[in-house]
Amino acid sequence: MIVEVIRGLGVGGAETLLFTRLRCALRTHPAGFETTLVVNTLRENDHYVNALRDLGVHVVELGARGPLRGMLQLRRTLRHLGPEDTVVFHSPVTSYLEKLVRAFRLRRRPGRLINVVHGVRHRAVYNYLGAFLDRYADRALAVADAVAASPTARHYRDVRTVLGGVDMEAMRDWITQHPAARDDFRASIGIPEDHSLAVAVGGLNRLKGHRFLLSAVMSMPKTSLVLVGDGPERDALHAQARNQGIADRVHLLGVQQDAWRWAAVADVVVQPSAHEGLPVTLMEAVALGTPVVATDVGGVGELIRDHPRAVLIASADPTEIATGLERALLLGGSAASGGLPARASEWSVSRFARDFYAALMP
């Protein structure tokens, strides 16, 4: 059995990758795939819980408050696992107690312990704990080469890169079945016909750089912006749009089911983040063939290096973002008006599932 432990099943990148991979694996049964139990350690983040259960995946939800109580509750959940079972941790904090058990050899025959490393930065306390405990994992799976080379993966004995993937078959079917999607989506929120559409998908927090993106759009009067996602910066971004006189061109849509559809109808997808691992939003844009503007952080460079419609920028400076957007808008239209590019198969969820389960094996 495989147990996947994740801190929340909201709409973030790690959660989306887990769901789409499991959905694919249940259909294709790649080598190394086994019956899977998902443990959600943040019960309040439950966007994918019912969807996973609909697939037949057993989901255990834990509700302890505080990291220490959470680790103890998780320990009780995992203590009956056998030596043939594999535990995959998607967050460092959930894995430390299991590693401590291994360090002191409190389990005679432990199963395999795998960490998935999603980002290039951790909190200082996690770096400190990792320096002592990460060596007790059997393997780390980094989501990009840049992540594998970062301090977050430094102390593992065995690190392998497994690039994510997206459900291109679902994308292709939807684009084929909705030939008017580009016009329909824009009309639904009142975007003028003569405006270009820039889309940013992700959590509305300061690290994502949305405030700089709004300032860039202020200098582009024929560009409308859609922000898909939610977070602590939502009210501040609303206020900024009003203060800058662009509230009629900035649309904050909140969390959307299948948010990639907005990337499919966009003229450009933009992500001016301060740091990233391998962002699913950009993976989807690359698979769709939508032009991209993104800061060169984490695994972004290796993700879009072969994308002919990509513009990398050095920082989230508003002037640099605006220049990047103007360049990208000259590179082509939305995916919904042209179909998926031939090279997109590199980012298929089928390839991702095969690589992931192969990497779990000894």
CSV table of C-alpha atoms in Angstrom, one decimal:
chain,number,residue,atom,x,y,z
A,1,MET,CA,0.0,0.0,0.0
A,2,ILE,CA,1.0,3.6,-0.6
A,3,VAL,CA,0.1,6.3,1.9
A,4,GLU,CA,0.3,9.9,0.7
A,5,VAL,CA,0.3,12.5,3.5
A,6,ILE,CA,-0.5,16.1,2.5
A,7,ARG,CA,-1.2,19.3,4.4
A,8,GLY,CA,-4.5,20.2,3.0
A,9,LEU,CA,-6.5,19.2,-0.1
A,10,GLY,CA,-7.3,22.6,-1.4
A,11,VAL,CA,-6.7,23.9,-4.9
A,12,GLY,CA,-3.0,24.4,-4.7
A,13,GLY,CA,-0.4,22.9,-7.1
A,14,ALA,CA,0.6,20.0,-4.9
A,15,GLU,CA,-3.0,19.0,-4.3
A,16,THR,CA,-3.9,19.3,-8.0
A,17,LEU,CA,-0.9,17.2,-9.0
A,18,LEU,CA,-1.8,14.5,-6.5
A,19,PHE,CA,-5.4,14.3,-7.7
A,20,THR,CA,-4.7,14.2,-11.4
A,21,ARG,CA,-2.0,11.7,-11.0
A,22,LEU,CA,-4.1,9.3,-8.9
A,23,ARG,CA,-7.0,9.7,-11.3
A,24,CYS,CA,-4.7,8.7,-14.2
A,25,ALA,CA,-3.0,5.9,-12.2
A,26,LEU,CA,-6.4,4.3,-11.3
A,27,ARG,CA,-7.1,4.2,-15.0
A,28,THR,CA,-3.7,3.2,-16.4
A,29,HIS,CA,-2.1,1.2,-13.5
A,30,PRO,CA,1.5,2.2,-14.1
A,31,ALA,CA,4.3,0.0,-12.7
A,32,GLY,CA,4.8,0.6,-9.0
A,33,PHE,CA,1.2,1.8,-8.4
A,34,GLU,CA,-0.6,0.2,-5.5
A,35,THR,CA,-3.8,0.8,-3.5
A,36,THR,CA,-3.4,4.3,-2.0
A,37,LEU,CA,-4.6,5.9,1.2
A,38,VAL,CA,-4.5,9.7,1.3
A,39,VAL,CA,-4.1,11.4,4.7
A,40,ASN,CA,-5.2,15.1,4.8
A,41,THR,CA,-3.6,16.7,7.9
A,42,LEU,CA,-5.6,20.0,7.4
A,43,ARG,CA,-9.2,19.0,7.4
A,44,GLU,CA,-10.5,22.5,6.7
A,45,ASN,CA,-8.7,22.4,3.3
A,46,ASP,CA,-10.9,19.8,1.6
A,47,HIS,CA,-11.5,20.8,-2.0
A,48,TYR,CA,-10.4,17.5,-3.5
A,49,VAL,CA,-11.7,15.2,-0.7
A,50,ASN,CA,-15.0,14.2,-2.3
A,51,ALA,CA,-13.5,14.0,-5.8
A,52,LEU,CA,-10.9,11.5,-4.5
A,53,ARG,CA,-13.5,9.5,-2.7
A,54,ASP,CA,-15.6,9.5,-5.9
A,55,LEU,CA,-12.5,7.8,-7.5
A,56,GLY,CA,-12.6,5.1,-4.8
A,57,VAL,CA,-9.6,6.5,-2.9
A,58,HIS,CA,-9.8,6.2,0.9
A,59,VAL,CA,-9.2,9.6,2.5
A,60,VAL,CA,-8.4,10.1,6.2
A,61,GLU,CA,-8.9,13.6,7.5
A,62,LEU,CA,-7.0,14.7,10.6
A,63,GLY,CA,-8.0,17.8,12.6
A,64,ALA,CA,-5.4,18.4,15.3
A,65,ARG,CA,-4.5,22.0,15.9
A,66,GLY,CA,-0.8,22.8,16.0
A,67,PRO,CA,2.1,20.9,14.4
A,68,LEU,CA,3.1,18.8,17.4
A,69,ARG,CA,-0.4,17.5,18.0
A,70,GLY,CA,-0.8,17.0,14.3
A,71,MET,CA,2.4,14.9,14.1
A,72,LEU,CA,1.2,12.8,17.1
A,73,GLN,CA,-2.2,12.2,15.5
A,74,LEU,CA,-0.5,11.3,12.2
A,75,ARG,CA,1.9,8.9,14.1
A,76,ARG,CA,-1.1,7.0,15.5
A,77,THR,CA,-2.6,6.8,12.0
A,78,LEU,CA,0.6,5.4,10.5
A,79,ARG,CA,1.8,3.1,13.3
A,80,HIS,CA,0.1,0.0,11.9
A,81,LEU,CA,1.8,0.1,8.5
A,82,GLY,CA,3.9,-2.8,7.5
A,83,PRO,CA,7.4,-3.0,6.0
A,84,GLU,CA,6.0,-3.4,2.5
A,85,ASP,CA,4.1,-0.1,2.7
A,86,THR,CA,5.4,3.2,1.4
A,87,VAL,CA,4.6,6.6,2.9
A,88,VAL,CA,4.9,9.7,0.7
A,89,PHE,CA,5.1,13.0,2.5
A,90,HIS,CA,4.2,16.2,0.5
A,91,SER,CA,5.3,18.6,3.3
A,92,PRO,CA,8.4,18.5,5.4
A,93,VAL,CA,6.7,19.3,8.7
A,94,THR,CA,4.5,16.2,8.6
A,95,SER,CA,7.5,13.9,8.1
A,96,TYR,CA,9.7,14.8,11.0
A,97,LEU,CA,8.2,12.6,13.7
A,98,GLU,CA,8.4,9.5,11.4
A,99,LYS,CA,12.0,10.3,10.7
A,100,LEU,CA,12.7,10.7,14.4
A,101,VAL,CA,11.2,7.2,14.9
A,102,ARG,CA,13.6,5.9,12.3
A,103,ALA,CA,16.6,7.8,13.8
A,104,PHE,CA,16.1,6.1,17.2
A,105,ARG,CA,15.1,2.8,15.5
A,106,LEU,CA,11.8,2.7,17.3
A,107,ARG,CA,10.3,0.6,14.5
A,108,ARG,CA,12.0,-2.7,13.8
A,109,ARG,CA,11.0,-3.0,10.1
A,110,PRO,CA,9.9,0.4,8.8
A,111,GLY,CA,8.5,0.7,5.3
A,112,ARG,CA,9.8,3.1,2.7
A,113,LEU,CA,9.7,6.9,3.5
A,114,ILE,CA,9.6,9.3,0.5
A,115,ASN,CA,9.5,13.1,0.6
A,116,VAL,CA,8.2,15.1,-2.3
A,117,VAL,CA,10.0,18.4,-2.3
A,118,HIS,CA,7.8,21.0,-4.0
A,119,GLY,CA,9.7,24.3,-3.3
A,120,VAL,CA,13.1,26.0,-3.1
A,121,ARG,CA,12.5,27.6,0.2
A,122,HIS,CA,11.4,26.4,3.7
A,123,ARG,CA,11.0,28.2,7.0
A,124,ALA,CA,14.3,28.4,8.9
A,125,VAL,CA,13.1,25.9,11.6
A,126,TYR,CA,12.3,23.4,8.8
A,127,ASN,CA,15.8,23.8,7.4
A,128,TYR,CA,17.3,23.2,10.8
A,129,LEU,CA,15.2,20.0,11.4
A,130,GLY,CA,15.9,18.8,7.9
A,131,ALA,CA,19.6,19.1,8.5
A,132,PHE,CA,19.3,16.4,11.2
A,133,LEU,CA,16.4,14.3,10.0
A,134,ASP,CA,16.1,14.3,6.2
A,135,ARG,CA,18.9,11.7,5.9
A,136,TYR,CA,16.4,9.2,7.4
A,137,ALA,CA,14.1,9.3,4.3
A,138,ASP,CA,14.8,6.7,1.7
A,139,ARG,CA,14.4,9.1,-1.1
A,140,ALA,CA,13.3,12.6,-2.1
A,141,LEU,CA,11.4,13.4,-5.2
A,142,ALA,CA,12.1,17.0,-6.4
A,143,VAL,CA,9.5,18.6,-8.7
A,144,ALA,CA,12.3,20.2,-10.8
A,145,ASP,CA,16.0,20.2,-11.2
A,146,ALA,CA,16.2,23.6,-9.6
A,147,VAL,CA,14.4,22.2,-6.6
A,148,ALA,CA,16.7,19.2,-6.4
A,149,ALA,CA,19.7,21.6,-6.3
A,150,SER,CA,18.1,23.9,-3.7
A,151,PRO,CA,18.7,24.0,0.1
A,152,THR,CA,15.3,22.2,0.7
A,153,ALA,CA,16.7,19.0,-0.8
A,154,ARG,CA,20.3,19.3,0.4
A,155,HIS,CA,20.2,16.8,3.2
A,156,TYR,CA,18.5,13.8,1.6
A,157,ARG,CA,20.7,10.8,0.7
A,158,ASP,CA,18.9,10.1,-2.6
A,159,VAL,CA,17.3,12.9,-4.7
A,160,ARG,CA,15.5,12.3,-8.0
A,161,THR,CA,13.7,14.8,-10.2
A,162,VAL,CA,10.1,13.9,-11.2
A,163,LEU,CA,8.5,16.5,-13.4
A,164,GLY,CA,4.7,16.9,-13.0
A,165,GLY,CA,2.1,16.6,-15.7
A,166,VAL,CA,-1.4,17.8,-16.6
A,167,ASP,CA,-4.5,16.1,-18.0
A,168,MET,CA,-4.0,17.0,-21.7
A,169,GLU,CA,-6.7,14.6,-22.9
A,170,ALA,CA,-9.3,16.5,-20.8
A,171,MET,CA,-7.9,19.8,-22.1
A,172,ARG,CA,-8.0,18.7,-25.7
A,173,ASP,CA,-11.6,17.3,-25.4
A,174,TRP,CA,-12.8,20.5,-23.7
A,175,ILE,CA,-11.2,22.8,-26.3
A,176,THR,CA,-12.7,20.7,-29.1
A,177,GLN,CA,-16.2,20.6,-27.5
A,178,HIS,CA,-16.2,24.4,-26.8
A,179,PRO,CA,-15.1,26.2,-30.0
A,180,ALA,CA,-16.7,29.5,-28.7
A,181,ALA,CA,-15.1,29.4,-25.3
A,182,ARG,CA,-12.8,32.3,-25.9
A,183,ASP,CA,-15.6,34.6,-26.8
A,184,ASP,CA,-18.0,33.2,-24.2
A,185,PHE,CA,-15.6,33.5,-21.3
A,186,ARG,CA,-14.7,37.1,-22.1
A,187,ALA,CA,-18.3,38.1,-22.6
A,188,SER,CA,-19.2,36.5,-19.2
A,189,ILE,CA,-17.3,39.2,-17.4
A,190,GLY,CA,-17.6,42.0,-19.8
A,191,ILE,CA,-14.1,42.2,-21.4
A,192,PRO,CA,-14.2,44.5,-24.4
A,193,GLU,CA,-13.6,42.8,-27.8
A,194,ASP,CA,-10.6,45.0,-28.5
A,195,HIS,CA,-8.8,44.1,-25.2
A,196,SER,CA,-6.1,41.6,-24.8
A,197,LEU,CA,-6.7,39.2,-21.9
A,198,ALA,CA,-3.9,38.4,-19.3
A,199,VAL,CA,-4.7,35.7,-16.8
A,200,ALA,CA,-2.9,34.8,-13.5
A,201,VAL,CA,-4.0,31.7,-11.6
A,202,GLY,CA,-2.9,31.0,-8.0
A,203,GLY,CA,-3.2,32.0,-4.4
A,204,LEU,CA,-3.5,35.7,-3.7
A,205,ASN,CA,-0.5,36.2,-1.4
A,206,ARG,CA,2.3,38.6,-1.5
A,207,LEU,CA,4.9,36.1,-2.8
A,208,LYS,CA,2.9,35.8,-6.0
A,209,GLY,CA,3.5,39.4,-7.0
A,210,HIS,CA,0.0,40.4,-8.1
A,211,ARG,CA,0.4,43.9,-6.8
A,212,PHE,CA,3.2,44.5,-9.3
A,213,LEU,CA,1.1,42.9,-12.0
A,214,LEU,CA,-1.7,45.4,-11.4
A,215,SER,CA,0.8,48.3,-11.7
A,216,ALA,CA,2.0,46.9,-15.0
A,217,VAL,CA,-1.6,46.6,-16.3
A,218,MET,CA,-2.2,50.2,-15.4
A,219,SER,CA,0.2,51.2,-18.1
A,220,MET,CA,-1.6,49.0,-20.7
A,221,PRO,CA,-5.0,50.5,-21.4
A,222,LYS,CA,-6.1,47.9,-23.9
A,223,THR,CA,-5.3,44.9,-21.6
A,224,SER,CA,-7.8,43.3,-19.1
A,225,LEU,CA,-6.6,41.1,-16.3
A,226,VAL,CA,-8.3,38.1,-14.7
A,227,LEU,CA,-7.0,36.8,-11.3
A,228,VAL,CA,-8.2,33.3,-10.6
A,229,GLY,CA,-7.7,32.2,-6.9
A,230,ASP,CA,-8.2,33.5,-3.4
A,231,GLY,CA,-6.1,34.5,-0.5
A,232,PRO,CA,-5.1,37.1,2.1
A,233,GLU,CA,-4.3,39.8,-0.6
A,234,ARG,CA,-7.7,39.8,-2.2
A,235,ASP,CA,-9.1,42.9,-0.5
A,236,ALA,CA,-5.8,44.8,-0.9
A,237,LEU,CA,-5.8,44.0,-4.6
A,238,HIS,CA,-9.4,45.2,-5.0
A,239,ALA,CA,-8.5,48.5,-3.3
A,240,GLN,CA,-5.3,48.8,-5.4
A,241,ALA,CA,-7.3,48.4,-8.6
A,242,ARG,CA,-9.8,51.1,-7.5
A,243,ASN,CA,-7.0,53.5,-6.5
A,244,GLN,CA,-5.2,53.0,-9.8
A,245,GLY,CA,-8.3,53.5,-11.8
A,246,ILE,CA,-8.3,50.1,-13.4
A,247,ALA,CA,-11.1,48.4,-11.5
A,248,ASP,CA,-13.1,48.0,-14.7
A,249,ARG,CA,-10.2,46.0,-16.3
A,250,VAL,CA,-9.2,43.8,-13.3
A,251,HIS,CA,-11.5,40.9,-12.5
A,252,LEU,CA,-10.9,38.9,-9.3
A,253,LEU,CA,-12.9,35.6,-9.8
A,254,GLY,CA,-11.9,33.7,-6.7
A,255,VAL,CA,-11.4,29.9,-6.8
A,256,GLN,CA,-12.6,28.3,-10.1
A,257,GLN,CA,-13.2,24.7,-10.9
A,258,ASP,CA,-10.8,23.7,-13.7
A,259,ALA,CA,-9.0,27.0,-13.6
A,260,TRP,CA,-6.8,26.0,-16.5
A,261,ARG,CA,-9.8,26.9,-18.8
A,262,TRP,CA,-9.0,30.5,-18.2
A,263,ALA,CA,-5.5,29.9,-19.3
A,264,ALA,CA,-6.9,28.2,-22.4
A,265,VAL,CA,-8.9,31.4,-23.4
A,266,ALA,CA,-6.2,33.9,-22.4
A,267,ASP,CA,-3.9,35.8,-24.7
A,268,VAL,CA,-1.2,35.4,-22.1
A,269,VAL,CA,-0.7,33.7,-18.7
A,270,VAL,CA,1.5,35.7,-16.3
A,271,GLN,CA,3.1,34.6,-13.1
A,272,PRO,CA,5.4,37.3,-11.4
A,273,SER,CA,6.2,35.2,-8.3
A,274,ALA,CA,9.1,35.8,-5.9
A,275,HIS,CA,9.8,32.1,-5.8
A,276,GLU,CA,8.3,28.9,-7.1
A,277,GLY,CA,9.0,25.2,-7.4
A,278,LEU,CA,7.4,24.0,-10.7
A,279,PRO,CA,4.1,25.9,-10.9
A,280,VAL,CA,1.1,23.9,-12.2
A,281,THR,CA,-0.4,27.0,-13.7
A,282,LEU,CA,2.6,27.4,-16.0
A,283,MET,CA,2.7,23.7,-16.7
A,284,GLU,CA,-0.9,24.0,-17.9
A,285,ALA,CA,-0.1,27.1,-20.0
A,286,VAL,CA,2.8,25.4,-21.7
A,287,ALA,CA,0.8,22.3,-22.4
A,288,LEU,CA,-1.9,24.5,-23.8
A,289,GLY,CA,0.5,26.5,-25.9
A,290,THR,CA,-0.7,29.8,-24.4
A,291,PRO,CA,1.9,32.6,-24.3
A,292,VAL,CA,3.6,33.0,-20.9
A,293,VAL,CA,5.3,35.8,-18.9
A,294,ALA,CA,7.0,34.6,-15.7
A,295,THR,CA,9.8,35.5,-13.4
A,296,ASP,CA,12.9,33.3,-13.7
A,297,VAL,CA,12.6,31.6,-10.3
A,298,GLY,CA,12.8,28.0,-9.1
A,299,GLY,CA,12.0,25.5,-11.9
A,300,VAL,CA,10.2,28.1,-14.1
A,301,GLY,CA,13.2,28.4,-16.5
A,302,GLU,CA,13.4,24.6,-17.1
A,303,LEU,CA,9.6,24.4,-17.5
A,304,ILE,CA,9.3,27.0,-20.3
A,305,ARG,CA,12.8,26.8,-21.9
A,306,ASP,CA,11.4,25.0,-25.0
A,307,HIS,CA,8.1,27.0,-25.1
A,308,PRO,CA,8.3,29.2,-28.2
A,309,ARG,CA,5.7,31.7,-26.7
A,310,ALA,CA,7.5,32.3,-23.3
A,311,VAL,CA,9.0,35.4,-22.0
A,312,LEU,CA,11.2,35.1,-18.9
A,313,ILE,CA,11.7,38.2,-16.8
A,314,ALA,CA,14.3,38.8,-14.1
A,315,SER,CA,12.0,40.3,-11.5
A,316,ALA,CA,8.5,41.4,-10.7
A,317,ASP,CA,9.2,45.0,-11.5
A,318,PRO,CA,6.0,46.6,-13.1
A,319,THR,CA,7.9,48.0,-16.0
A,320,GLU,CA,9.6,44.7,-16.7
A,321,ILE,CA,6.2,42.8,-16.4
A,322,ALA,CA,4.6,45.3,-18.9
A,323,THR,CA,7.4,44.9,-21.4
A,324,GLY,CA,7.2,41.1,-21.1
A,325,LEU,CA,3.4,41.2,-21.6
A,326,GLU,CA,3.8,43.4,-24.7
A,327,ARG,CA,6.3,41.0,-26.1
A,328,ALA,CA,4.2,37.9,-25.3
A,329,LEU,CA,1.1,39.4,-26.9
A,330,LEU,CA,3.0,39.4,-30.2
A,331,LEU,CA,3.7,35.7,-30.0
A,332,GLY,CA,0.2,34.3,-30.7
A,333,GLY,CA,-3.3,33.9,-29.5
A,334,SER,CA,-5.2,31.7,-27.0
A,335,ALA,CA,-5.1,27.9,-27.0
A,336,ALA,CA,-8.9,27.8,-27.4
A,337,SER,CA,-8.5,29.3,-30.8
A,338,GLY,CA,-5.8,26.9,-32.0
A,339,GLY,CA,-5.6,23.5,-30.1
A,340,LEU,CA,-2.7,22.0,-28.2
A,341,PRO,CA,0.9,22.2,-29.5
A,342,ALA,CA,2.6,19.1,-30.8
A,343,ARG,CA,5.3,19.1,-28.0
A,344,ALA,CA,2.8,19.3,-25.2
A,345,SER,CA,3.0,15.5,-24.5
A,346,GLU,CA,6.2,16.1,-22.5
A,347,TRP,CA,3.8,17.4,-19.8
A,348,SER,CA,1.2,14.7,-19.9
A,349,VAL,CA,-0.1,13.3,-16.7
A,350,SER,CA,0.4,9.8,-18.1
A,351,ARG,CA,4.2,10.4,-18.3
A,352,PHE,CA,4.1,12.0,-14.8
A,353,ALA,CA,2.3,9.0,-13.3
A,354,ARG,CA,4.8,6.5,-14.9
A,355,ASP,CA,7.8,8.5,-13.6
A,356,PHE,CA,6.4,9.1,-10.2
A,357,TYR,CA,5.6,5.4,-9.4
A,358,ALA,CA,8.8,4.2,-10.9
A,359,ALA,CA,10.7,6.6,-8.5
A,360,LEU,CA,8.9,5.1,-5.5
A,361,MET,CA,10.3,1.6,-6.2
A,362,PRO,CA,13.7,0.6,-4.5
